[in-house]
mmCIF file with all atom_site columns, C-alpha atoms in Angstrom:
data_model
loop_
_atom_site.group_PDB
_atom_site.id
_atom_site.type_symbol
_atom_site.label_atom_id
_atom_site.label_alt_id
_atom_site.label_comp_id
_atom_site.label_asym_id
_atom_site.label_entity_id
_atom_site.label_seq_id
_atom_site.pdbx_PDB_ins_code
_atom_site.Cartn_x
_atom_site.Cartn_y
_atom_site.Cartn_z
_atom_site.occupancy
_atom_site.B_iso_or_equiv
_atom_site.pdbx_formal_charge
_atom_site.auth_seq_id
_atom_site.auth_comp_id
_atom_site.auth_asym_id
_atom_site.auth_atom_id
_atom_site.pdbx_PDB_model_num
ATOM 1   C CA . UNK W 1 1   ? -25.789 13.959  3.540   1.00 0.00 ? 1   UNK W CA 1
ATOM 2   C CA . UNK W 1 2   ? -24.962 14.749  7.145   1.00 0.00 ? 2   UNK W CA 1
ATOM 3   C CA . UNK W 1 3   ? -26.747 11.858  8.530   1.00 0.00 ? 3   UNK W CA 1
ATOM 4   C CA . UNK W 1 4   ? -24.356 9.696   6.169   1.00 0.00 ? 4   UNK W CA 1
ATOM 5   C CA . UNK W 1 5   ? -21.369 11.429  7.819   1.00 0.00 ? 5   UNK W CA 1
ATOM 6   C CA . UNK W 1 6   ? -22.721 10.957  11.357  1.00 0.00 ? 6   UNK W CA 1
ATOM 7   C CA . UNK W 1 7   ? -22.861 7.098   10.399  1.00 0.00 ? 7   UNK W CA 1
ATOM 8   C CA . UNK W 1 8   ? -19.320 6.850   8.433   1.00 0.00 ? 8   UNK W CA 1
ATOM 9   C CA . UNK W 1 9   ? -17.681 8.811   11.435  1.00 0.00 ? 9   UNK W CA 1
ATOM 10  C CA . UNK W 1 10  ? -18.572 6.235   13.879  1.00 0.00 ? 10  UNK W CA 1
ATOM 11  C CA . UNK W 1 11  ? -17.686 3.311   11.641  1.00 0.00 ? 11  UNK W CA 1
ATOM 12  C CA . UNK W 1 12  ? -21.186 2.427   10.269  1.00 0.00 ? 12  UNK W CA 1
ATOM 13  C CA . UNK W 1 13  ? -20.370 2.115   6.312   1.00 0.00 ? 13  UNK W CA 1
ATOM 14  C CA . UNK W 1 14  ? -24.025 1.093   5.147   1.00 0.00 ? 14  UNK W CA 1
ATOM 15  C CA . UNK W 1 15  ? -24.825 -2.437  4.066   1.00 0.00 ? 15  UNK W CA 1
ATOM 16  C CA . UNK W 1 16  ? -24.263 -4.432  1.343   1.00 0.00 ? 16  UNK W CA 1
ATOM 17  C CA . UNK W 1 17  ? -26.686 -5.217  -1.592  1.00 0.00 ? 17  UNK W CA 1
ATOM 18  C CA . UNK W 1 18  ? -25.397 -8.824  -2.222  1.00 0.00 ? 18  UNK W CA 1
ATOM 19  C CA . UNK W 1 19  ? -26.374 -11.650 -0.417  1.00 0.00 ? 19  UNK W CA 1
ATOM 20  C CA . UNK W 1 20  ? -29.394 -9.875  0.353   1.00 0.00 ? 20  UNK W CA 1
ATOM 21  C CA . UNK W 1 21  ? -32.063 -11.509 0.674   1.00 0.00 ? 21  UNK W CA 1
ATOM 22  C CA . UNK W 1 22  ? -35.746 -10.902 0.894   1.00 0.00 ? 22  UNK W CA 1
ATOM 23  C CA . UNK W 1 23  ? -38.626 -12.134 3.370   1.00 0.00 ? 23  UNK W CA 1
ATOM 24  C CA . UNK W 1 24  ? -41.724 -11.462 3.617   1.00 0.00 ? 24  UNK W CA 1
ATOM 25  C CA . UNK W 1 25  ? -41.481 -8.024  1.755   1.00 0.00 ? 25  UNK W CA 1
ATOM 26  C CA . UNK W 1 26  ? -38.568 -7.001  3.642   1.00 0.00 ? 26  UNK W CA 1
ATOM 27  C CA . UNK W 1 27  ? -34.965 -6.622  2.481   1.00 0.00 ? 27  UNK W CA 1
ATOM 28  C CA . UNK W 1 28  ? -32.035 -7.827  4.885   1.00 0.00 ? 28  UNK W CA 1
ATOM 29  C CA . UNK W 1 29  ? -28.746 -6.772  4.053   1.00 0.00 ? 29  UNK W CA 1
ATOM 30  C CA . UNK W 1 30  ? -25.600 -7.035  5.863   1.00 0.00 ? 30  UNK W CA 1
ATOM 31  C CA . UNK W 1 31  ? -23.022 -4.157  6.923   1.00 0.00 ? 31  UNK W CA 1
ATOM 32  C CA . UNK W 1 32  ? -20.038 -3.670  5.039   1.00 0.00 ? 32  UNK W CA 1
ATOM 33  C CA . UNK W 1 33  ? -18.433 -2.390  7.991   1.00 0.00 ? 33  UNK W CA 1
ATOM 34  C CA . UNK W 1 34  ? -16.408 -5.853  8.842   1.00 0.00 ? 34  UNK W CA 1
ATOM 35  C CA . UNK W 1 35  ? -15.703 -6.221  5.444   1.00 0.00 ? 35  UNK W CA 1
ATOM 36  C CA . UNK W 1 36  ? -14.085 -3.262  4.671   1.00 0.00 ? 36  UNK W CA 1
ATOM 37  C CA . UNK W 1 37  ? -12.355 -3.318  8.587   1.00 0.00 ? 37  UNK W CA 1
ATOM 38  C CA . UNK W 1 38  ? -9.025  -5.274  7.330   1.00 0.00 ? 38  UNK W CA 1
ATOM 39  C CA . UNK W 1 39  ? -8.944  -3.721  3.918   1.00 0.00 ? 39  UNK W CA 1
ATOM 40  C CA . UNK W 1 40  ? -8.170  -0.676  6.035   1.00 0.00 ? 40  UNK W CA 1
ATOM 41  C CA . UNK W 1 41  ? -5.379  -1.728  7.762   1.00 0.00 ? 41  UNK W CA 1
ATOM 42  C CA . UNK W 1 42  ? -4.109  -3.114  4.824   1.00 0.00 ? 42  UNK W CA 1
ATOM 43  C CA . UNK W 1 43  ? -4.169  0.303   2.878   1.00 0.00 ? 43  UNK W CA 1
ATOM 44  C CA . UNK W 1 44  ? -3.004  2.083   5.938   1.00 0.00 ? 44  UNK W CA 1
ATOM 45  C CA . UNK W 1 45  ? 0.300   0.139   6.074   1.00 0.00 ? 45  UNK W CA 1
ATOM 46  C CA . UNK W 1 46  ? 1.101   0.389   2.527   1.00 0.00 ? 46  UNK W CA 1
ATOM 47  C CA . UNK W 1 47  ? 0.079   4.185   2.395   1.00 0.00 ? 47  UNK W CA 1
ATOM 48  C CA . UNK W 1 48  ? 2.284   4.767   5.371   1.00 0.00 ? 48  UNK W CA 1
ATOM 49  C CA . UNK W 1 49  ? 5.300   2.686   4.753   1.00 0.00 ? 49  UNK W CA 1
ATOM 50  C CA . UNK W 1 50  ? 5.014   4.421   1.499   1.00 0.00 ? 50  UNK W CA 1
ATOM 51  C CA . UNK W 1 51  ? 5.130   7.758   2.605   1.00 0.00 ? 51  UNK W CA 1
ATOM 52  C CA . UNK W 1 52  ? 7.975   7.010   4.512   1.00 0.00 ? 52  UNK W CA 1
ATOM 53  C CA . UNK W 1 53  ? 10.073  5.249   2.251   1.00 0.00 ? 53  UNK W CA 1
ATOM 54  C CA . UNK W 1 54  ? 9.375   8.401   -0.106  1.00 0.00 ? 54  UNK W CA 1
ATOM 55  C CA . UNK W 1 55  ? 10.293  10.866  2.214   1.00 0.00 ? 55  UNK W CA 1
ATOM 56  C CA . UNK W 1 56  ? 13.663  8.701   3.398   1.00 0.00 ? 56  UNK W CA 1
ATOM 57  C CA . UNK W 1 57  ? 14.789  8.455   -0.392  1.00 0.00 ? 57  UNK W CA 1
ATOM 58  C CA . UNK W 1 58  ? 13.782  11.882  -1.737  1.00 0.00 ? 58  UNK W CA 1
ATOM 59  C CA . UNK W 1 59  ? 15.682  14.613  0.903   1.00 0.00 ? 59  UNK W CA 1
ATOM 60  C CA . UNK W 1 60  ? 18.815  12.687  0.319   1.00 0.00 ? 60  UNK W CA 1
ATOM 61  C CA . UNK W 1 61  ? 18.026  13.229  -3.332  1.00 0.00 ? 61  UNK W CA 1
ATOM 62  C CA . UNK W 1 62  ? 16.783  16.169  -3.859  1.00 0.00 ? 62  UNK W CA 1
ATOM 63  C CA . UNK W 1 63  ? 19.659  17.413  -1.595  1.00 0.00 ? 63  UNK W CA 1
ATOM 64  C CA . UNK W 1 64  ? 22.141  16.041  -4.091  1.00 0.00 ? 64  UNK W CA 1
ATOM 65  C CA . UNK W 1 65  ? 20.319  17.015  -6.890  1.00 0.00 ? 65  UNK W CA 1
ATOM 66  C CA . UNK W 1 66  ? 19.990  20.659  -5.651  1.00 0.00 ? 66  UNK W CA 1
ATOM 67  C CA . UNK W 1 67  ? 23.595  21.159  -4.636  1.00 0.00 ? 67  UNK W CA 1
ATOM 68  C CA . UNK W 1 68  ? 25.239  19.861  -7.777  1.00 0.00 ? 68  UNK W CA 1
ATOM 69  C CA . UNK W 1 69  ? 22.844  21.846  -10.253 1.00 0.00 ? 69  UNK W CA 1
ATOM 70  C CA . UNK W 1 70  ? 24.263  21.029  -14.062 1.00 0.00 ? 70  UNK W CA 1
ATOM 71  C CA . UNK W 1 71  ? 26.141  18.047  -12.860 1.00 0.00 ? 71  UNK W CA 1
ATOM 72  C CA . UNK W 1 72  ? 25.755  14.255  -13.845 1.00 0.00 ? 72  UNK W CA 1
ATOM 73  C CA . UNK W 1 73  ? 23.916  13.548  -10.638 1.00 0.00 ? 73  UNK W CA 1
ATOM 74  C CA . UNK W 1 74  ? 21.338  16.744  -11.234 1.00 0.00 ? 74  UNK W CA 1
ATOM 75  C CA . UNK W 1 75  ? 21.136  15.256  -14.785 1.00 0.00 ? 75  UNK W CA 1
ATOM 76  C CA . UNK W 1 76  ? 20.328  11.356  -13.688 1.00 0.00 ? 76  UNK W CA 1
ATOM 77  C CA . UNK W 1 77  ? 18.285  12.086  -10.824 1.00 0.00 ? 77  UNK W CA 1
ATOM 78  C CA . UNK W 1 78  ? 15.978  14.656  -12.636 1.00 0.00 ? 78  UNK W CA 1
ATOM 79  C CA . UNK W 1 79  ? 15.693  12.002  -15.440 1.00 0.00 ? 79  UNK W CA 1
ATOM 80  C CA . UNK W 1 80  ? 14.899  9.370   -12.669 1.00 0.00 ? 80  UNK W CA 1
ATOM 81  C CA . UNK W 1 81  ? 12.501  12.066  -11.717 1.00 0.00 ? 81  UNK W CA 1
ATOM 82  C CA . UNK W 1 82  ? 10.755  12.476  -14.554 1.00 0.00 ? 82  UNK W CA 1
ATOM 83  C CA . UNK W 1 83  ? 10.419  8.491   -15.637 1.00 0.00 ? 83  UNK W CA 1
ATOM 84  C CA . UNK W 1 84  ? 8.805   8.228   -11.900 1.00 0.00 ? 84  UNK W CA 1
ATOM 85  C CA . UNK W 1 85  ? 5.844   11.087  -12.870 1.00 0.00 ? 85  UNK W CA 1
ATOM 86  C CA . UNK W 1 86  ? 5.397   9.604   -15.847 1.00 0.00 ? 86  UNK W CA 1
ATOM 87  C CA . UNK W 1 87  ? 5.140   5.560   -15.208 1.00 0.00 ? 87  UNK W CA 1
ATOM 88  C CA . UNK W 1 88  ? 1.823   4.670   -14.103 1.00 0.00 ? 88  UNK W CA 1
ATOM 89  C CA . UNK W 1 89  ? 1.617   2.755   -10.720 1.00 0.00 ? 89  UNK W CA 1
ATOM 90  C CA . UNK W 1 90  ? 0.431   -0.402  -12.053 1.00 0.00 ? 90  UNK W CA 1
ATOM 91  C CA . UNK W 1 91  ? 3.461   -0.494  -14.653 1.00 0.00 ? 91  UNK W CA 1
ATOM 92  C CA . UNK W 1 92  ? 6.163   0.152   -11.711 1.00 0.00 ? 92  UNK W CA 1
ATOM 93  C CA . UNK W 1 93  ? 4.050   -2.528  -9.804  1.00 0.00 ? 93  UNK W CA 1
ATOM 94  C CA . UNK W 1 94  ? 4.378   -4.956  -12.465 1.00 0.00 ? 94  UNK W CA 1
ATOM 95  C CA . UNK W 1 95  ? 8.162   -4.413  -13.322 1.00 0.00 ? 95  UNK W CA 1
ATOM 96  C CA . UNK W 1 96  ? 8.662   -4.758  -9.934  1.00 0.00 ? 96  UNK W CA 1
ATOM 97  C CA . UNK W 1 97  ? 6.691   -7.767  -9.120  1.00 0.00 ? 97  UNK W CA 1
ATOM 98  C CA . UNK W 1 98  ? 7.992   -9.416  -12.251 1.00 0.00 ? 98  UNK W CA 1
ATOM 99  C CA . UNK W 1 99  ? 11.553  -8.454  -11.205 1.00 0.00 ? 99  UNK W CA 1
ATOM 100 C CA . UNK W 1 100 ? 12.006  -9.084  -7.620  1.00 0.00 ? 100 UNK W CA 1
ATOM 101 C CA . UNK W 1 101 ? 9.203   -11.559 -7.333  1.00 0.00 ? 101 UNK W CA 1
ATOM 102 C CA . UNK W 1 102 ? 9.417   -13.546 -10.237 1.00 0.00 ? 102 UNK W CA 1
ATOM 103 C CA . UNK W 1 103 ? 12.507  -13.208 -11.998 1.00 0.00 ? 103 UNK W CA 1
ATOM 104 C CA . UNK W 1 104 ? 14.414  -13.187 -8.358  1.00 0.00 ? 104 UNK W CA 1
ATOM 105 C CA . UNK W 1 105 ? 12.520  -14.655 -6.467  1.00 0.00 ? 105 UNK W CA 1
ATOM 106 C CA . UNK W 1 106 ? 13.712  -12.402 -3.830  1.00 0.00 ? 106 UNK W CA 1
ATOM 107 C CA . UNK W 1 107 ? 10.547  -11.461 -2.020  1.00 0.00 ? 107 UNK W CA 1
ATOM 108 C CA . UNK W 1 108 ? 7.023   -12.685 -2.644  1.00 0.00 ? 108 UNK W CA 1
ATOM 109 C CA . UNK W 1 109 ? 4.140   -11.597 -5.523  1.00 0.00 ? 109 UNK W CA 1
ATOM 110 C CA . UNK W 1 110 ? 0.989   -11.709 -3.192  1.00 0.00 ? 110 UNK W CA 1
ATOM 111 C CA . UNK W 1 111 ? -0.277  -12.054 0.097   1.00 0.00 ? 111 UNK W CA 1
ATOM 112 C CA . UNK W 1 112 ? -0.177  -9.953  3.023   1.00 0.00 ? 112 UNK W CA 1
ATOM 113 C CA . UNK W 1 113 ? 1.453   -11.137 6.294   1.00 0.00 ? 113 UNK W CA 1
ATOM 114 C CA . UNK W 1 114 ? 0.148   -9.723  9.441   1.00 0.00 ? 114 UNK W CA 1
ATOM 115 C CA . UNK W 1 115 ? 2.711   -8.149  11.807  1.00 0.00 ? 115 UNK W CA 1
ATOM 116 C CA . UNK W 1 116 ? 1.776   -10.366 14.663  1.00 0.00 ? 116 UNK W CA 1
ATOM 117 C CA . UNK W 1 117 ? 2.114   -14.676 14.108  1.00 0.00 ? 117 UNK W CA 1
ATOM 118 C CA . UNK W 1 118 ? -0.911  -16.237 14.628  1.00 0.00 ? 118 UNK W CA 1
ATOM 119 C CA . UNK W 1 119 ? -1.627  -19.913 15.164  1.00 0.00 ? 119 UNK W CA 1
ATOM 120 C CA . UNK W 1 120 ? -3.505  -21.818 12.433  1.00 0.00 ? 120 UNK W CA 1
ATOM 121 C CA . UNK W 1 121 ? -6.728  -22.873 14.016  1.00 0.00 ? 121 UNK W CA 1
ATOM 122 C CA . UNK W 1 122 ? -6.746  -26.185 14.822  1.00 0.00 ? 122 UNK W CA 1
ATOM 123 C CA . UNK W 1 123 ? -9.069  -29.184 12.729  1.00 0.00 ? 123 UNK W CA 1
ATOM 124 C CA . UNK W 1 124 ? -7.516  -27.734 9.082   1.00 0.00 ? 124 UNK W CA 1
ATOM 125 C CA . UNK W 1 125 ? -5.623  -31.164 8.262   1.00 0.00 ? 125 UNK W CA 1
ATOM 126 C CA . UNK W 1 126 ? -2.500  -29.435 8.351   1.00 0.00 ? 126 UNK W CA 1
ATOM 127 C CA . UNK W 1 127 ? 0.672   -30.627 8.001   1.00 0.00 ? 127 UNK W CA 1
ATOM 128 C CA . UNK W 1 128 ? 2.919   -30.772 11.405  1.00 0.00 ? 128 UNK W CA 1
ATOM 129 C CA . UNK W 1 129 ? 6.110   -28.278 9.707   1.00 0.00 ? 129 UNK W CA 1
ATOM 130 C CA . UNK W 1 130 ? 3.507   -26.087 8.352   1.00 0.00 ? 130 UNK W CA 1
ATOM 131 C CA . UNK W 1 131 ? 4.417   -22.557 9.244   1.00 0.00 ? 131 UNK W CA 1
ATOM 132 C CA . UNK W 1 132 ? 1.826   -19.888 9.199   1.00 0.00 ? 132 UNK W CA 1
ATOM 133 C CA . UNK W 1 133 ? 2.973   -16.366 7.589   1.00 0.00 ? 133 UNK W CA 1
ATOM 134 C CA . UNK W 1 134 ? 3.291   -13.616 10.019  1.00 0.00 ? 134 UNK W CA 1
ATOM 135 C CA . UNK W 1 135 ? 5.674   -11.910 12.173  1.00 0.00 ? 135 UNK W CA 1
ATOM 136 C CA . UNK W 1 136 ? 7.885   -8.796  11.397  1.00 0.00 ? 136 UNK W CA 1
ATOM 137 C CA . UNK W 1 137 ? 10.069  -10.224 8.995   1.00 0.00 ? 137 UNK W CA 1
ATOM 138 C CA . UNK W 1 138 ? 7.287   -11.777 6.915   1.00 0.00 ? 138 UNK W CA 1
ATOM 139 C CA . UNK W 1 139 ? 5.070   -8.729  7.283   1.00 0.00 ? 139 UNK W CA 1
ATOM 140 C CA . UNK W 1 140 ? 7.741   -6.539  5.988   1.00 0.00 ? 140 UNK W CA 1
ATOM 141 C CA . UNK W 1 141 ? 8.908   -8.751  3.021   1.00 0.00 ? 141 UNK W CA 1
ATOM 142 C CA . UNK W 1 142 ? 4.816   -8.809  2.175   1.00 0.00 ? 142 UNK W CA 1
ATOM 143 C CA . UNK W 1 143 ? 4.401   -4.931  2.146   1.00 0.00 ? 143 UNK W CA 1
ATOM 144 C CA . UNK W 1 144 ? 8.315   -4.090  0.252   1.00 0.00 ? 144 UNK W CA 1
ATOM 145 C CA . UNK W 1 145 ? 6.544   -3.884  -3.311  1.00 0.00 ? 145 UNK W CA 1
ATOM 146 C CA . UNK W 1 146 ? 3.876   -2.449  -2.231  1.00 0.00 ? 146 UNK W CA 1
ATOM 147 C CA . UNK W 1 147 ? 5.879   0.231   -0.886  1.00 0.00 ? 147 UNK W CA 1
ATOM 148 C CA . UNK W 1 148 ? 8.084   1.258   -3.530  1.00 0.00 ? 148 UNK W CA 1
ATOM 149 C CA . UNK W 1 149 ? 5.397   0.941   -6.294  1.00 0.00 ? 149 UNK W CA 1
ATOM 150 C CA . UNK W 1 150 ? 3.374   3.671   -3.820  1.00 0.00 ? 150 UNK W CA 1
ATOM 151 C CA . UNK W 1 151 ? 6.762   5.406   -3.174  1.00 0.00 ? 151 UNK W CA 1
ATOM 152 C CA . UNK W 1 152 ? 8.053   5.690   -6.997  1.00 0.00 ? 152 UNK W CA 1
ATOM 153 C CA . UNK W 1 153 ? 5.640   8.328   -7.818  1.00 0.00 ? 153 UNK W CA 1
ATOM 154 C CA . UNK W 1 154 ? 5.863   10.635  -4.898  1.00 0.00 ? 154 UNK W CA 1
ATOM 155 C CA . UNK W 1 155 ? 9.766   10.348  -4.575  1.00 0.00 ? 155 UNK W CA 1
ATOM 156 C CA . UNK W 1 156 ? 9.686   11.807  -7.893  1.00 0.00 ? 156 UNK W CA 1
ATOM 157 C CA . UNK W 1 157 ? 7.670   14.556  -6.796  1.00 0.00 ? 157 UNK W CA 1
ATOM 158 C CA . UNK W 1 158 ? 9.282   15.290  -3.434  1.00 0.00 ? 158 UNK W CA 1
ATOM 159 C CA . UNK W 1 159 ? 12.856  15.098  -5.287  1.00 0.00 ? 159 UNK W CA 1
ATOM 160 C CA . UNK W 1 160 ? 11.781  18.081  -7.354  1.00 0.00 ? 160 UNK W CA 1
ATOM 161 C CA . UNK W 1 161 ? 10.476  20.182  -4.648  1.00 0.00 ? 161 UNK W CA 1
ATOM 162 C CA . UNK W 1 162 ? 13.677  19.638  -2.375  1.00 0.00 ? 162 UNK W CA 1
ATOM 163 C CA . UNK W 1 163 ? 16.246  20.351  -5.266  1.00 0.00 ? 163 UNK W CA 1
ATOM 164 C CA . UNK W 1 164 ? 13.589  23.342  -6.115  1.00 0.00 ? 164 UNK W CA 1
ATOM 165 C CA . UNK W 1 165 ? 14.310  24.490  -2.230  1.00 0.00 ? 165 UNK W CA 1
ATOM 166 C CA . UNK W 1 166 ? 17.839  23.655  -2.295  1.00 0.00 ? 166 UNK W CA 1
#
């Protein structure tokens, strides 16, 4: 068990059972490390822009909710509260996605843009006014769903302790 702590620490996540193949009695496999590498930052930027988007909405909240205690905004945000615990995180995502994405058509349903643009590489038959996705704007529009269906739960949450402190 330590030896497979030593490994994850410095990045080496085992291998991969398909596509292995076998020769001569001996298994190759191939590491899951580069694989798993841009999933990472991927998760990272949606856990983080998350967390802050839940923290930036909920002391503001909670604040409100904790000063006015009785009043119509205690009453609507503790309701708004309690429909955030109790939605599951793939509902909110779908609302959401079938709301803004969809119905809207006010930010997009899939994809993720990275934060820096990046030439296509050349020989792909493009067309010459074919713009690749990337850049702040783009990378931000990607990750806004992403971030409020993280966020929904946890402001919930974090409103309730702040009014509690309040």
């Amino acid at each position: 068990y330590s030896d497979w702590w030593w490994h994850l620490l410095h990045g080496n996540f085992g291998h991969q059972w398909s596509g292995a193949t076998l020769n001569d009695n001996v298994v190759t496999t191939f590491p899951i490390g580069p694989t798993l590498y841009p999933a990472v930052r991927e998760t990272l930027c949606i856990l983080i822009g998350g967390a802050i988007l839940a923290i930036l909405i909920s002391i503001p909240l909670g604040a409100i909710a904790g000063r006015r205690i009785g009043s119509v905004a205690d009453k609507l945000i503790s309701l708004g509260a309690l429909i955030g615990v109790c939605t599951h995180p793939i509902v909110t995502g779908k609302l959401l996605t079938q709301w803004f994405g969809i119905g809207l058509h006010w930010l997009p349903i899939g994809g993720y843009c990275t934060f820096v643009k990046h030439a296509p590489p050349a020989g792909l038959g493009l067309p010459p006014d074919y713009q690749p996705c990337g850049g702040p704007v783009d990378w931000a529009q990607s990750l806004i769903l992403p971030w409020f269906t993280f966020a929904f739960l946890f402001l919930a949450l974090y409103t309730r302790m702040i009014r509690a402190r309040v």
